[in-house]
mmCIF file with all atom_site columns, C-alpha atoms in Angstrom:
data_model
loop_
_atom_site.group_PDB
_atom_site.id
_atom_site.type_symbol
_atom_site.label_atom_id
_atom_site.label_alt_id
_atom_site.label_comp_id
_atom_site.label_asym_id
_atom_site.label_entity_id
_atom_site.label_seq_id
_atom_site.pdbx_PDB_ins_code
_atom_site.Cartn_x
_atom_site.Cartn_y
_atom_site.Cartn_z
_atom_site.occupancy
_atom_site.B_iso_or_equiv
_atom_site.pdbx_formal_charge
_atom_site.auth_seq_id
_atom_site.auth_comp_id
_atom_site.auth_asym_id
_atom_site.auth_atom_id
_atom_site.pdbx_PDB_model_num
ATOM 1   C CA . MET A 1 1   ? 17.751  0.966   -2.152  1.00 0.00 ? 1397 MET A CA 1
ATOM 2   C CA . LYS A 1 2   ? 14.964  3.365   -3.165  1.00 0.00 ? 1398 LYS A CA 1
ATOM 3   C CA . ASN A 1 3   ? 14.979  1.812   -6.644  1.00 0.00 ? 1399 ASN A CA 1
ATOM 4   C CA . TRP A 1 4   ? 14.322  -1.601  -5.080  1.00 0.00 ? 1400 TRP A CA 1
ATOM 5   C CA . PHE A 1 5   ? 11.140  -0.273  -3.479  1.00 0.00 ? 1401 PHE A CA 1
ATOM 6   C CA . TRP A 1 6   ? 9.927   1.225   -6.788  1.00 0.00 ? 1402 TRP A CA 1
ATOM 7   C CA . GLU A 1 7   ? 10.788  -1.885  -8.802  1.00 0.00 ? 1403 GLU A CA 1
ATOM 8   C CA . THR A 1 8   ? 9.265   -4.237  -6.253  1.00 0.00 ? 1404 THR A CA 1
ATOM 9   C CA . SER A 1 9   ? 6.117   -2.117  -5.978  1.00 0.00 ? 1405 SER A CA 1
ATOM 10  C CA . CYS A 1 10  ? 5.663   -2.195  -9.760  1.00 0.00 ? 1406 CYS A CA 1
ATOM 11  C CA . GLN A 1 11  ? 6.306   -5.953  -9.962  1.00 0.00 ? 1407 GLN A CA 1
ATOM 12  C CA . VAL A 1 12  ? 3.794   -6.747  -7.213  1.00 0.00 ? 1408 VAL A CA 1
ATOM 13  C CA . ILE A 1 13  ? 1.192   -4.389  -8.689  1.00 0.00 ? 1409 ILE A CA 1
ATOM 14  C CA . GLN A 1 14  ? 1.518   -6.222  -12.021 1.00 0.00 ? 1410 GLN A CA 1
ATOM 15  C CA . ALA A 1 15  ? 1.422   -9.666  -10.378 1.00 0.00 ? 1411 ALA A CA 1
ATOM 16  C CA . LEU A 1 16  ? -1.736  -8.805  -8.411  1.00 0.00 ? 1412 LEU A CA 1
ATOM 17  C CA . ASP A 1 17  ? -3.406  -7.301  -11.482 1.00 0.00 ? 1413 ASP A CA 1
ATOM 18  C CA . TRP A 1 18  ? -3.623  -3.905  -9.769  1.00 0.00 ? 1414 TRP A CA 1
ATOM 19  C CA . ALA A 1 19  ? -2.352  -2.152  -12.904 1.00 0.00 ? 1415 ALA A CA 1
ATOM 20  C CA . PRO A 1 20  ? -2.739  0.477   -14.043 1.00 0.00 ? 1416 PRO A CA 1
ATOM 21  C CA . SER A 1 21  ? -1.991  2.267   -10.780 1.00 0.00 ? 1417 SER A CA 1
ATOM 22  C CA . TYR A 1 22  ? -0.689  5.660   -9.743  1.00 0.00 ? 1418 TYR A CA 1
ATOM 23  C CA . VAL A 1 23  ? 2.014   4.829   -7.176  1.00 0.00 ? 1419 VAL A CA 1
ATOM 24  C CA . VAL A 1 24  ? 2.805   7.267   -4.373  1.00 0.00 ? 1420 VAL A CA 1
ATOM 25  C CA . MET A 1 25  ? 5.972   6.472   -2.394  1.00 0.00 ? 1421 MET A CA 1
ATOM 26  C CA . ALA A 1 26  ? 5.408   7.558   1.222   1.00 0.00 ? 1422 ALA A CA 1
ATOM 27  C CA . ASP A 1 27  ? 8.851   8.618   2.349   1.00 0.00 ? 1423 ASP A CA 1
ATOM 28  C CA . LYS A 1 28  ? 7.868   11.621  4.463   1.00 0.00 ? 1424 LYS A CA 1
ATOM 29  C CA . TYR A 1 29  ? 6.613   11.425  8.041   1.00 0.00 ? 1425 TYR A CA 1
ATOM 30  C CA . LEU A 1 30  ? 3.124   12.857  7.465   1.00 0.00 ? 1426 LEU A CA 1
ATOM 31  C CA . GLU A 1 31  ? 2.570   10.747  4.331   1.00 0.00 ? 1427 GLU A CA 1
ATOM 32  C CA . ARG A 1 32  ? 3.406   7.660   6.367   1.00 0.00 ? 1428 ARG A CA 1
ATOM 33  C CA . LEU A 1 33  ? 1.355   8.721   9.385   1.00 0.00 ? 1429 LEU A CA 1
ATOM 34  C CA . PHE A 1 34  ? -1.847  9.510   7.500   1.00 0.00 ? 1430 PHE A CA 1
ATOM 35  C CA . GLY A 1 35  ? -1.422  7.172   4.516   1.00 0.00 ? 1431 GLY A CA 1
ATOM 36  C CA . MET A 1 36  ? -4.528  6.710   2.373   1.00 0.00 ? 1432 MET A CA 1
ATOM 37  C CA . PHE A 1 37  ? -6.496  8.974   4.719   1.00 0.00 ? 1433 PHE A CA 1
ATOM 38  C CA . ILE A 1 38  ? -5.045  12.051  2.959   1.00 0.00 ? 1434 ILE A CA 1
ATOM 39  C CA . LEU A 1 39  ? -4.711  10.687  -0.579  1.00 0.00 ? 1435 LEU A CA 1
ATOM 40  C CA . PRO A 1 40  ? -7.338  10.703  -3.310  1.00 0.00 ? 1436 PRO A CA 1
ATOM 41  C CA . GLY A 1 41  ? -8.405  7.248   -4.410  1.00 0.00 ? 1437 GLY A CA 1
ATOM 42  C CA . TYR A 1 42  ? -7.710  8.159   -8.043  1.00 0.00 ? 1438 TYR A CA 1
ATOM 43  C CA . ASN A 1 43  ? -5.392  10.578  -9.838  1.00 0.00 ? 1439 ASN A CA 1
ATOM 44  C CA . GLU A 1 44  ? -6.551  13.207  -12.357 1.00 0.00 ? 1440 GLU A CA 1
ATOM 45  C CA . ALA A 1 45  ? -6.634  10.605  -15.144 1.00 0.00 ? 1441 ALA A CA 1
ATOM 46  C CA . GLY A 1 46  ? -8.880  8.273   -13.139 1.00 0.00 ? 1442 GLY A CA 1
ATOM 47  C CA . VAL A 1 47  ? -6.099  5.783   -12.356 1.00 0.00 ? 1443 VAL A CA 1
ATOM 48  C CA . PRO A 1 48  ? -6.332  4.187   -8.871  1.00 0.00 ? 1444 PRO A CA 1
ATOM 49  C CA . THR A 1 49  ? -3.789  5.345   -6.285  1.00 0.00 ? 1445 THR A CA 1
ATOM 50  C CA . VAL A 1 50  ? -1.503  2.808   -4.598  1.00 0.00 ? 1446 VAL A CA 1
ATOM 51  C CA . LEU A 1 51  ? 0.441   3.970   -1.561  1.00 0.00 ? 1447 LEU A CA 1
ATOM 52  C CA . ALA A 1 52  ? 3.860   2.326   -1.132  1.00 0.00 ? 1448 ALA A CA 1
ATOM 53  C CA . LEU A 1 53  ? 5.300   2.377   2.389   1.00 0.00 ? 1449 LEU A CA 1
ATOM 54  C CA . PRO A 1 54  ? 9.011   1.427   2.379   1.00 0.00 ? 1450 PRO A CA 1
ATOM 55  C CA . HIS A 1 55  ? 10.696  0.173   5.572   1.00 0.00 ? 1451 HIS A CA 1
ATOM 56  C CA . CYS A 1 56  ? 7.254   -0.575  7.002   1.00 0.00 ? 1452 CYS A CA 1
ATOM 57  C CA . SER A 1 57  ? 6.021   -3.705  8.762   1.00 0.00 ? 1453 SER A CA 1
ATOM 58  C CA . SER A 1 58  ? 2.531   -2.674  9.912   1.00 0.00 ? 1454 SER A CA 1
ATOM 59  C CA . VAL A 1 59  ? -0.280  -0.261  9.073   1.00 0.00 ? 1455 VAL A CA 1
ATOM 60  C CA . HIS A 1 60  ? -3.571  0.796   10.639  1.00 0.00 ? 1456 HIS A CA 1
ATOM 61  C CA . THR A 1 61  ? -6.947  1.872   9.312   1.00 0.00 ? 1457 THR A CA 1
ATOM 62  C CA . PHE A 1 62  ? -7.921  4.094   12.238  1.00 0.00 ? 1458 PHE A CA 1
ATOM 63  C CA . GLY A 1 63  ? -9.942  7.064   11.019  1.00 0.00 ? 1459 GLY A CA 1
ATOM 64  C CA . MET A 1 64  ? -10.580 5.521   7.597   1.00 0.00 ? 1460 MET A CA 1
ATOM 65  C CA . LYS A 1 65  ? -14.070 5.473   6.128   1.00 0.00 ? 1461 LYS A CA 1
ATOM 66  C CA . GLN A 1 66  ? -13.262 3.251   3.166   1.00 0.00 ? 1462 GLN A CA 1
ATOM 67  C CA . HIS A 1 67  ? -11.967 -0.297  3.163   1.00 0.00 ? 1463 HIS A CA 1
ATOM 68  C CA . LEU A 1 68  ? -8.423  -1.012  1.961   1.00 0.00 ? 1464 LEU A CA 1
ATOM 69  C CA . ASP A 1 69  ? -6.549  -3.764  0.173   1.00 0.00 ? 1465 ASP A CA 1
ATOM 70  C CA . ILE A 1 70  ? -3.146  -4.186  1.850   1.00 0.00 ? 1466 ILE A CA 1
ATOM 71  C CA . VAL A 1 71  ? -0.113  -6.171  0.659   1.00 0.00 ? 1467 VAL A CA 1
ATOM 72  C CA . LEU A 1 72  ? 2.879   -7.002  2.861   1.00 0.00 ? 1468 LEU A CA 1
ATOM 73  C CA . ILE A 1 73  ? 6.162   -7.722  1.067   1.00 0.00 ? 1469 ILE A CA 1
ATOM 74  C CA . ASP A 1 74  ? 9.388   -9.091  2.546   1.00 0.00 ? 1470 ASP A CA 1
ATOM 75  C CA . GLY A 1 75  ? 12.958  -7.986  1.826   1.00 0.00 ? 1471 GLY A CA 1
ATOM 76  C CA . CYS A 1 76  ? 13.260  -10.457 -1.064  1.00 0.00 ? 1472 CYS A CA 1
ATOM 77  C CA . GLY A 1 77  ? 10.232  -8.991  -2.845  1.00 0.00 ? 1473 GLY A CA 1
ATOM 78  C CA . LYS A 1 78  ? 7.949   -11.907 -1.938  1.00 0.00 ? 1474 LYS A CA 1
ATOM 79  C CA . VAL A 1 79  ? 4.323   -11.208 -1.030  1.00 0.00 ? 1475 VAL A CA 1
ATOM 80  C CA . ILE A 1 80  ? 3.909   -12.574 2.481   1.00 0.00 ? 1476 ILE A CA 1
ATOM 81  C CA . ALA A 1 81  ? 0.310   -11.465 3.014   1.00 0.00 ? 1477 ALA A CA 1
ATOM 82  C CA . LEU A 1 82  ? -2.582  -10.003 1.057   1.00 0.00 ? 1478 LEU A CA 1
ATOM 83  C CA . HIS A 1 83  ? -5.428  -8.555  3.118   1.00 0.00 ? 1479 HIS A CA 1
ATOM 84  C CA . GLU A 1 84  ? -8.429  -7.503  1.047   1.00 0.00 ? 1480 GLU A CA 1
ATOM 85  C CA . ASN A 1 85  ? -11.338 -5.342  2.146   1.00 0.00 ? 1481 ASN A CA 1
ATOM 86  C CA . VAL A 1 86  ? -9.792  -4.352  5.501   1.00 0.00 ? 1482 VAL A CA 1
ATOM 87  C CA . GLY A 1 87  ? -12.279 -2.211  7.384   1.00 0.00 ? 1483 GLY A CA 1
ATOM 88  C CA . PRO A 1 88  ? -11.786 0.830   9.604   1.00 0.00 ? 1484 PRO A CA 1
ATOM 89  C CA . GLY A 1 89  ? -10.159 0.434   13.014  1.00 0.00 ? 1485 GLY A CA 1
ATOM 90  C CA . CYS A 1 90  ? -7.861  -2.467  12.132  1.00 0.00 ? 1486 CYS A CA 1
ATOM 91  C CA . MET A 1 91  ? -4.128  -3.117  12.327  1.00 0.00 ? 1487 MET A CA 1
ATOM 92  C CA . VAL A 1 92  ? -2.302  -5.315  9.818   1.00 0.00 ? 1488 VAL A CA 1
ATOM 93  C CA . GLY A 1 93  ? 1.343   -6.276  10.026  1.00 0.00 ? 1489 GLY A CA 1
ATOM 94  C CA . ASP A 1 94  ? 4.120   -8.829  9.921   1.00 0.00 ? 1490 ASP A CA 1
ATOM 95  C CA . LYS A 1 95  ? 7.596   -8.320  11.349  1.00 0.00 ? 1491 LYS A CA 1
ATOM 96  C CA . ARG A 1 96  ? 9.111   -9.746  8.134   1.00 0.00 ? 1492 ARG A CA 1
ATOM 97  C CA . ALA A 1 97  ? 7.566   -6.994  5.979   1.00 0.00 ? 1493 ALA A CA 1
ATOM 98  C CA . GLU A 1 98  ? 9.888   -4.386  4.425   1.00 0.00 ? 1494 GLU A CA 1
ATOM 99  C CA . LEU A 1 99  ? 7.342   -2.820  2.082   1.00 0.00 ? 1495 LEU A CA 1
ATOM 100 C CA . ILE A 1 100 ? 3.577   -2.392  2.285   1.00 0.00 ? 1496 ILE A CA 1
ATOM 101 C CA . LEU A 1 101 ? 1.219   -1.422  -0.532  1.00 0.00 ? 1497 LEU A CA 1
ATOM 102 C CA . GLU A 1 102 ? -2.255  -0.011  0.118   1.00 0.00 ? 1498 GLU A CA 1
ATOM 103 C CA . ARG A 1 103 ? -5.145  0.942   -2.121  1.00 0.00 ? 1499 ARG A CA 1
ATOM 104 C CA . PHE A 1 104 ? -8.823  1.603   -1.643  1.00 0.00 ? 1500 PHE A CA 1
ATOM 105 C CA . HIS A 1 105 ? -10.682 -1.694  -1.942  1.00 0.00 ? 1501 HIS A CA 1
ATOM 106 C CA . VAL A 1 106 ? -11.916 -2.455  -5.436  1.00 0.00 ? 1502 VAL A CA 1
ATOM 107 C CA . GLY A 1 107 ? -14.810 -4.797  -5.745  1.00 0.00 ? 1503 GLY A CA 1
#
């Protein structure tokens, strides 16, 4: 199942023209809890970071200073929502989501 999350993340990143991206799979509690709050926006090579949250149907931007782009993906790999430029203090979710991708807003 973990391969599905990686493959789907890569496919959606390509489809949304978010490539190149440095994908971080958040499969530990603290990574999931703090999300982009604790990650650098870019890796050492200057490639934007995308956080993939498997088995996730909602995220929040509490405590964030930067805006995020957030993608919700269902269990078939279909993008069910794309929220761009989501500001601090918001919640985004859909009960159908199985995977969520986040990145710092570009634009």
